[in-house]
PDB file of C-alpha atoms in Angstrom:
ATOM      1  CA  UNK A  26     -16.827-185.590 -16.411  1.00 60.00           C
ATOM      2  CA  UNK A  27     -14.451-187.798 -14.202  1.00 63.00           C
ATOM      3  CA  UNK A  28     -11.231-185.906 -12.337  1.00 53.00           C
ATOM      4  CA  UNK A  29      -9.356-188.417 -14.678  1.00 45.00           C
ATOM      5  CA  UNK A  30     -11.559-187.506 -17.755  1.00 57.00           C
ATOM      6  CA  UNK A  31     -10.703-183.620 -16.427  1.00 56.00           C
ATOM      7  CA  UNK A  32      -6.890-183.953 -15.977  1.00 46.00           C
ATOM      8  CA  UNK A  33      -6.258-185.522 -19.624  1.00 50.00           C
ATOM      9  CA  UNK A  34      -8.460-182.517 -21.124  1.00 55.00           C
ATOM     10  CA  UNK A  35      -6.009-180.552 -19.723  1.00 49.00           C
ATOM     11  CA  UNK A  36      -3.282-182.378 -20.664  1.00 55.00           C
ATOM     12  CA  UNK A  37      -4.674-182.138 -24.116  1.00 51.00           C
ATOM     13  CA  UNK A  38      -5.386-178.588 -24.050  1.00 54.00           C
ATOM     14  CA  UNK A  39      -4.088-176.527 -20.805  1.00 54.00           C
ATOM     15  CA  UNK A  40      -6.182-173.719 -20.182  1.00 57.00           C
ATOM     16  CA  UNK A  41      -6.336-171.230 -16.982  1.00 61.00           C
ATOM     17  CA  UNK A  42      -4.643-171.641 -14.028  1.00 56.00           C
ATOM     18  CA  UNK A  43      -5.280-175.128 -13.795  1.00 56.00           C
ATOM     19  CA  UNK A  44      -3.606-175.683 -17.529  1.00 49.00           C
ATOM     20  CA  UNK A  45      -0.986-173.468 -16.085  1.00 56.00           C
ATOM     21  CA  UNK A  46       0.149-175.763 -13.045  1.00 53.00           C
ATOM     22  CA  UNK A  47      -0.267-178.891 -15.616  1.00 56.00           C
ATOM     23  CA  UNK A  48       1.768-177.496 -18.055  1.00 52.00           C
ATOM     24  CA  UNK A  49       4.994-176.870 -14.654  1.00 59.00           C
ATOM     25  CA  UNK A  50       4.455-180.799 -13.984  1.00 56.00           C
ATOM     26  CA  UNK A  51       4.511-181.629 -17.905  1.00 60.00           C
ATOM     27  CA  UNK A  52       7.725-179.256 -17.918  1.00 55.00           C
ATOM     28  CA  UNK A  53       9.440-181.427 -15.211  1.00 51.00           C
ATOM     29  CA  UNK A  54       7.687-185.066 -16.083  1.00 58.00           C
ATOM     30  CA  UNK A  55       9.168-184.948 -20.131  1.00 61.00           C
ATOM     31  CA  UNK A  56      12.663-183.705 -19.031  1.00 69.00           C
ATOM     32  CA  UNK A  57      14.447-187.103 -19.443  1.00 74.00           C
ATOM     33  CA  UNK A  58      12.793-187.995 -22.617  1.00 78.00           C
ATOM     34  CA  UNK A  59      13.884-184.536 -23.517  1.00 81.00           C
ATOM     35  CA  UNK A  60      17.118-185.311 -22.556  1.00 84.00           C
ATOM     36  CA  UNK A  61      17.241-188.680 -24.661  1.00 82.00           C
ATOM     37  CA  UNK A  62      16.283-186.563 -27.553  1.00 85.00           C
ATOM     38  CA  UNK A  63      19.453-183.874 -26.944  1.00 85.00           C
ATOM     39  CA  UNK A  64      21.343-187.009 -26.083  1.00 86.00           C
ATOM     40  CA  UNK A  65      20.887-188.886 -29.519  1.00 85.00           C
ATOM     41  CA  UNK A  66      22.670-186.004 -31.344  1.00 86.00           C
ATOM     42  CA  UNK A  67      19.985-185.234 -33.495  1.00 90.00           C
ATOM     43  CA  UNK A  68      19.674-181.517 -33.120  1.00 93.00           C
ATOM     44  CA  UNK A  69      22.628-180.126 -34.923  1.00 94.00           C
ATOM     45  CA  UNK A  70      23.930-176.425 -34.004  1.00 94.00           C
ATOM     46  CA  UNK A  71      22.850-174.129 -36.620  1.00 96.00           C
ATOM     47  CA  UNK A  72      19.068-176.121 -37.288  1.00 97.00           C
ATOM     48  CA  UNK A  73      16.028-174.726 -37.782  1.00 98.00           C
ATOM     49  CA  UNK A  74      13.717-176.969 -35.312  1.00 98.00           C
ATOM     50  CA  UNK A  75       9.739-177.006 -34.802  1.00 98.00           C
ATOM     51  CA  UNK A  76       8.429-178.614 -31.552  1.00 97.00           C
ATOM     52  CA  UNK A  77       5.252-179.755 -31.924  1.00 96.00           C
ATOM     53  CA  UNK A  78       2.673-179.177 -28.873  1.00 92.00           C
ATOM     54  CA  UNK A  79       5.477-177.556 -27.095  1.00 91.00           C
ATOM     55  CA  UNK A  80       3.234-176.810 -23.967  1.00 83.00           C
ATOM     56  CA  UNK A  81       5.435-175.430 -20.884  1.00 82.00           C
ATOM     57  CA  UNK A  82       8.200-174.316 -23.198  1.00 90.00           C
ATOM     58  CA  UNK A  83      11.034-176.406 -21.752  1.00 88.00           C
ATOM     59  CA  UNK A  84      11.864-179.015 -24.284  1.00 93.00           C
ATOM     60  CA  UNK A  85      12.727-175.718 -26.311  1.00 94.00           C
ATOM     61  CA  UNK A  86      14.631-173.857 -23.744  1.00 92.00           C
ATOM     62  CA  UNK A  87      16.922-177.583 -23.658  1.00 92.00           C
ATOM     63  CA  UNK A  88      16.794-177.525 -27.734  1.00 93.00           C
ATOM     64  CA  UNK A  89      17.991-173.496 -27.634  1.00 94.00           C
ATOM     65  CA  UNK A  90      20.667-174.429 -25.511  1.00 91.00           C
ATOM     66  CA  UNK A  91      22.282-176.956 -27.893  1.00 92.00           C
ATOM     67  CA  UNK A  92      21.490-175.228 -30.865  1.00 93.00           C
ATOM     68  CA  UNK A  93      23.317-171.680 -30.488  1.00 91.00           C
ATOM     69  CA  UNK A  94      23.346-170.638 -34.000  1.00 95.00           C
ATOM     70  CA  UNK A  95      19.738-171.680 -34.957  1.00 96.00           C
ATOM     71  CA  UNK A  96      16.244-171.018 -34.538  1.00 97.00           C
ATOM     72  CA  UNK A  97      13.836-172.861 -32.396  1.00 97.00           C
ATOM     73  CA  UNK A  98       9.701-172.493 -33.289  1.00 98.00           C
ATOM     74  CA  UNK A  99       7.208-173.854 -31.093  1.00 97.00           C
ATOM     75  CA  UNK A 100       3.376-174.294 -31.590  1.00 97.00           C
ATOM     76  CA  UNK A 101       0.793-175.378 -29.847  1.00 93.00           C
ATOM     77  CA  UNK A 102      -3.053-175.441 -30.177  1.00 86.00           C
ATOM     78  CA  UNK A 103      -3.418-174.127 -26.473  1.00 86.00           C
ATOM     79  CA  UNK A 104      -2.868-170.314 -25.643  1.00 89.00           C
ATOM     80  CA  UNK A 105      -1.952-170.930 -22.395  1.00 86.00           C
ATOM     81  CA  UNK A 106       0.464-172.995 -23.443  1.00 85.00           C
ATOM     82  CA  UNK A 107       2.065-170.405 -25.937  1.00 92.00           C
ATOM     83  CA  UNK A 108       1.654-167.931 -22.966  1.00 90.00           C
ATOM     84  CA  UNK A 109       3.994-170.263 -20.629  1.00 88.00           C
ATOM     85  CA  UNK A 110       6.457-171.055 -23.717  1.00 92.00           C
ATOM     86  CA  UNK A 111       6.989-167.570 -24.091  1.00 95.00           C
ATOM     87  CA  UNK A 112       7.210-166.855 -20.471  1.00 93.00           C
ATOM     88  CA  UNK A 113      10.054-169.435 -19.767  1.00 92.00           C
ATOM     89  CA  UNK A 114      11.895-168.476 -23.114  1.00 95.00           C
ATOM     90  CA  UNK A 115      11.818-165.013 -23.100  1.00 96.00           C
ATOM     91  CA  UNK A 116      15.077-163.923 -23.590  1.00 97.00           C
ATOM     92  CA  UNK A 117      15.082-166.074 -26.568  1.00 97.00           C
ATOM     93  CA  UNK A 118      11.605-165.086 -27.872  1.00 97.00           C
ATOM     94  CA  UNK A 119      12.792-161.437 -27.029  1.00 97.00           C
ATOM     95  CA  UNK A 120      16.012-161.816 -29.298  1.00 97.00           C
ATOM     96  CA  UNK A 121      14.200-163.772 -32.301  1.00 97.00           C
ATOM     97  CA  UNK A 122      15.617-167.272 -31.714  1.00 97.00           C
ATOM     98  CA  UNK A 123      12.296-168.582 -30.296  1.00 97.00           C
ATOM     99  CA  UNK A 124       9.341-167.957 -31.957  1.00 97.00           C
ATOM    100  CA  UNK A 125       6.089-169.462 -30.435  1.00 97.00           C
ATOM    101  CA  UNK A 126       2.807-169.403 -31.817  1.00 96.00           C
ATOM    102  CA  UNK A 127      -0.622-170.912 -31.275  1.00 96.00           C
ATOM    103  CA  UNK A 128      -1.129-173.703 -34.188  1.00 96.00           C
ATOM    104  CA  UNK A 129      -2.304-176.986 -34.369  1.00 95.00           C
ATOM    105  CA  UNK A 130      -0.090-179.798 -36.321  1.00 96.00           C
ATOM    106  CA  UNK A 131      -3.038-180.237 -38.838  1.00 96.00           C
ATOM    107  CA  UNK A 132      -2.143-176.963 -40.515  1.00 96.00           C
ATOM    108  CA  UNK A 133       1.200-175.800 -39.585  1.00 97.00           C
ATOM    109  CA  UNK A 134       1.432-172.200 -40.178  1.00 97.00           C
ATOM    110  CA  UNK A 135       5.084-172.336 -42.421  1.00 98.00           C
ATOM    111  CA  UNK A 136       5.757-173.110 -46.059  1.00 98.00           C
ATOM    112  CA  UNK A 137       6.879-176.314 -47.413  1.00 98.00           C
ATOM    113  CA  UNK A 138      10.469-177.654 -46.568  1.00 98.00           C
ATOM    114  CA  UNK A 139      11.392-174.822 -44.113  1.00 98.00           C
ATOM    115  CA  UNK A 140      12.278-177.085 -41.082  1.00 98.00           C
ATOM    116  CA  UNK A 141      15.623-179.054 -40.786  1.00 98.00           C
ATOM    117  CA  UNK A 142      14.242-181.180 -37.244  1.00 98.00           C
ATOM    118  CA  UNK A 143      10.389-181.367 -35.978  1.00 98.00           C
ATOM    119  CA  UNK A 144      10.208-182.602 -32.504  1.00 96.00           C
ATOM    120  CA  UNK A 145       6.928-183.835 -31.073  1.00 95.00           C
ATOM    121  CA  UNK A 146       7.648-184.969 -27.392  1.00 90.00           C
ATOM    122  CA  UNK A 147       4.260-186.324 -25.937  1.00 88.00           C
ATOM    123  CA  UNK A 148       2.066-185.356 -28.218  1.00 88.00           C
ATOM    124  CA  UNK A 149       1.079-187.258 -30.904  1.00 90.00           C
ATOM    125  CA  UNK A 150      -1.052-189.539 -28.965  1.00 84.00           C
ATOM    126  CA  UNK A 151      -3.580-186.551 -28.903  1.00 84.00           C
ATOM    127  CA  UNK A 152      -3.374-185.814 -32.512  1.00 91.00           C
ATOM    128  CA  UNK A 153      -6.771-186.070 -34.078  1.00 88.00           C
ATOM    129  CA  UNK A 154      -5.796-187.635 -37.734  1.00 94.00           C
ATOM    130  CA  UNK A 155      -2.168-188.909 -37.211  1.00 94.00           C
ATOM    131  CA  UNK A 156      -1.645-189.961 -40.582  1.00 95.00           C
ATOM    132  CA  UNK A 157      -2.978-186.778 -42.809  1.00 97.00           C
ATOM    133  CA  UNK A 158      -0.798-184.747 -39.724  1.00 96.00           C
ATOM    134  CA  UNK A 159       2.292-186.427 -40.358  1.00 97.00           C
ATOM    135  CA  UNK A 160       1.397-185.829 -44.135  1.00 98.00           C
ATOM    136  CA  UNK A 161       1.699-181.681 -43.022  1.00 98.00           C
ATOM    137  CA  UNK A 162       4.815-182.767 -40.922  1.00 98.00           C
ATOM    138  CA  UNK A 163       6.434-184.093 -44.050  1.00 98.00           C
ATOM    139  CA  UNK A 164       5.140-181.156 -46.188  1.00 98.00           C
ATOM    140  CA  UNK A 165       6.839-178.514 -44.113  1.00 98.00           C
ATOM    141  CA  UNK A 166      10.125-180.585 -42.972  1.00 98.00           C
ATOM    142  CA  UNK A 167      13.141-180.025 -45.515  1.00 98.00           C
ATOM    143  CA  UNK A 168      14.930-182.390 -47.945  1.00 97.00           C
ATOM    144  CA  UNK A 169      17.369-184.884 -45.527  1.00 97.00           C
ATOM    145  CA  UNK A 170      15.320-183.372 -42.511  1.00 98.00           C
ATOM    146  CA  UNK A 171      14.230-185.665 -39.834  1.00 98.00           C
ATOM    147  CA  UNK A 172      10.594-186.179 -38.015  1.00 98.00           C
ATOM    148  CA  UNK A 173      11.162-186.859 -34.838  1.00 97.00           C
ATOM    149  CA  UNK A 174       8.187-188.457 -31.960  1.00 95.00           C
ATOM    150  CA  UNK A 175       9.457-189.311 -28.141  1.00 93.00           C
ATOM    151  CA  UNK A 176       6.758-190.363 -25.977  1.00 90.00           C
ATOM    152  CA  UNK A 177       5.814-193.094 -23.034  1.00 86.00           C
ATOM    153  CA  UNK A 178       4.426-196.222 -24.638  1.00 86.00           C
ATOM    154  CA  UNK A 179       1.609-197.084 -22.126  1.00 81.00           C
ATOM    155  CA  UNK A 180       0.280-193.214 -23.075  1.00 81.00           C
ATOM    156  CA  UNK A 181       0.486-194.270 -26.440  1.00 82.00           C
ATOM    157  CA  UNK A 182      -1.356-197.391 -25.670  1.00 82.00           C
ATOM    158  CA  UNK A 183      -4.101-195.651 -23.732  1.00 80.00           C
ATOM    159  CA  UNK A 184      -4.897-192.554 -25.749  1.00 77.00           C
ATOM    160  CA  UNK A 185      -4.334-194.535 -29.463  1.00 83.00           C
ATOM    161  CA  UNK A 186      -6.846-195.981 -31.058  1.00 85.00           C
ATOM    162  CA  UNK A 187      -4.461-196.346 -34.082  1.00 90.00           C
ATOM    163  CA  UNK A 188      -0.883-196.252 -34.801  1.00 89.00           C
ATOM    164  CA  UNK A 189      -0.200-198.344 -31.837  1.00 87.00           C
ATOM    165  CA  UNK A 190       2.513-200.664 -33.010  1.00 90.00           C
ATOM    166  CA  UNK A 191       6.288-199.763 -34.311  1.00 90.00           C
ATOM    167  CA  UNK A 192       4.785-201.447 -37.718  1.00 93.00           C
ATOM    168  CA  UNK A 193       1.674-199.892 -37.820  1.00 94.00           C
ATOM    169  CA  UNK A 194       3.811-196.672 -37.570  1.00 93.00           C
ATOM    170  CA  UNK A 195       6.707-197.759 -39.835  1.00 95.00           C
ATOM    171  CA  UNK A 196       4.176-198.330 -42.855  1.00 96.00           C
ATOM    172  CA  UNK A 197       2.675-195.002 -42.195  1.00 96.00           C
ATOM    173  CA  UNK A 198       5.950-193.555 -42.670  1.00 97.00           C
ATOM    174  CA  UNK A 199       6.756-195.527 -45.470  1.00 97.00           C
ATOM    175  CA  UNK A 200       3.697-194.628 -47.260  1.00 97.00           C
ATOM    176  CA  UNK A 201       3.784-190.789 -46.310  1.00 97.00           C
ATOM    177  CA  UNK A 202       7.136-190.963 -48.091  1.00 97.00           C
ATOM    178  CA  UNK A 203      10.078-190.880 -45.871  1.00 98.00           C
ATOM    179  CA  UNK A 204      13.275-192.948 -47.151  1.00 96.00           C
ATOM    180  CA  UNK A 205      14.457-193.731 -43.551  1.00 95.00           C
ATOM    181  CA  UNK A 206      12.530-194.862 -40.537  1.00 96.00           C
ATOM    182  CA  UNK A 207      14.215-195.664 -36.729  1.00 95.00           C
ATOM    183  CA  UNK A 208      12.471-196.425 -33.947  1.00 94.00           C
ATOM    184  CA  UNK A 209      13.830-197.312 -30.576  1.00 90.00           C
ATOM    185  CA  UNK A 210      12.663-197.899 -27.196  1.00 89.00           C
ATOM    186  CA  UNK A 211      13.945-197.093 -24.710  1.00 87.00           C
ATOM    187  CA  UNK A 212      13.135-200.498 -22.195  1.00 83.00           C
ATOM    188  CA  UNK A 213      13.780-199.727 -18.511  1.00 86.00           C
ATOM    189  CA  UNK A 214      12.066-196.208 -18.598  1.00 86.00           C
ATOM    190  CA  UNK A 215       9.218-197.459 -21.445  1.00 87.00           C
ATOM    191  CA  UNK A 216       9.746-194.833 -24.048  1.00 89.00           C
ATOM    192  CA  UNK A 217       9.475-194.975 -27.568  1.00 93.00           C
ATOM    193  CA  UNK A 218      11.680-192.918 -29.819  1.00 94.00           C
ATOM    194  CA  UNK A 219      10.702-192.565 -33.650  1.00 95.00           C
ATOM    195  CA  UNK A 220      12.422-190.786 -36.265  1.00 96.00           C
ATOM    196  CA  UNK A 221      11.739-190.389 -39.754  1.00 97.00           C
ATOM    197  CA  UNK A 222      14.000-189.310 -42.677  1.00 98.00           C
ATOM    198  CA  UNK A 223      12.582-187.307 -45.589  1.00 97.00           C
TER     199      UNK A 223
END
């Protein structure tokens, strides 16, 4: 196995202390598109929000601190990343605003229509079966809720073998069931911003 090949296995799945110092970087490398998300105005105060793959914990930590009144949930397939989530939202984890737990998005560990926002912020490029795991996204996200994927395109591009186009994605949505699809890019920093409406 190549350093390369190495490096996006931990990307995928951080482990040790190797995931550890991958998962810092990833912390400071997603911050603007995490700040384009908080930007947008999606994440209203009082929602209930899952982040999807939510690695070094920081894209929660940013959603807690616009969301006062609600509840943030994290999972991620990757103990080590659950172990650094919890680490860098403790206070929050210790009061019951932030729960984190080790999951994977193919069978997300809630009941149906419990989530008001689902986040996945440079993830779903790694996602084994992206269309039967946006079928659980839809499953646990609430009437009106919204589905929503930030990531870099070229990752997108390199990782994909599917699901590669705004249209390809757009049907998929379509077909999965949701009423209202947006997508934006965001052209000088090359980011794509999707979100679905149930």
């Amino acid at each position: 196995m190549t350093i390369l090949q190495r490096l996006i296995e931990q990307a995928k799945h951080p482990n040790g202390l190797i995931g550890s110092i991958m998962l810092r970087i990833m912390n400071v490398a997603h911050r603007g598109m995490t700040s384009w998300l908080i930007e947008s105005g999606a994440i209203k105060n009082g929602d209930i929000v899952l982040d999807i793959g939510c690695g070094g914990g920081k894209t929660i930590q940013a959603l807690s601190r616009v969301n006062h009144h609600g509840k943030i949930y994290g999972i991620d397939f990757s103990a080590q990343a659950i172990r650094n989530a919890t680490k860098v939202n403790h206070k929050d984890v210790a009061s019951g605003k932030v729960i984190v737990k080790q999951a994977s998005v193919s069978n997300i560990p809630y009941p149906d229509a419990y989530f008001d926002k689902i986040i996945a912020c440079q993830t779903h490029y790694f996602w084994q079966d992206f269309a039967e795991d946006v079928k659980e996204v839809f499953r646990v996200l609430k009437k009106d809720g919204q589905f929503i994927i930030i990531s870099e395109l070229y990752k997108i591009n390199y990782h994909r073998e599917d699901y590669k186009t705004n249209k390809e994605i757009r049907q998929l949505f379509d077909h999965v069931g949701f009423q209202f699809v947006n997508i934006q890019e965001h052209k000088r920093n090359g980011w794509l911003y999707i979100m679905g409406t149930k």
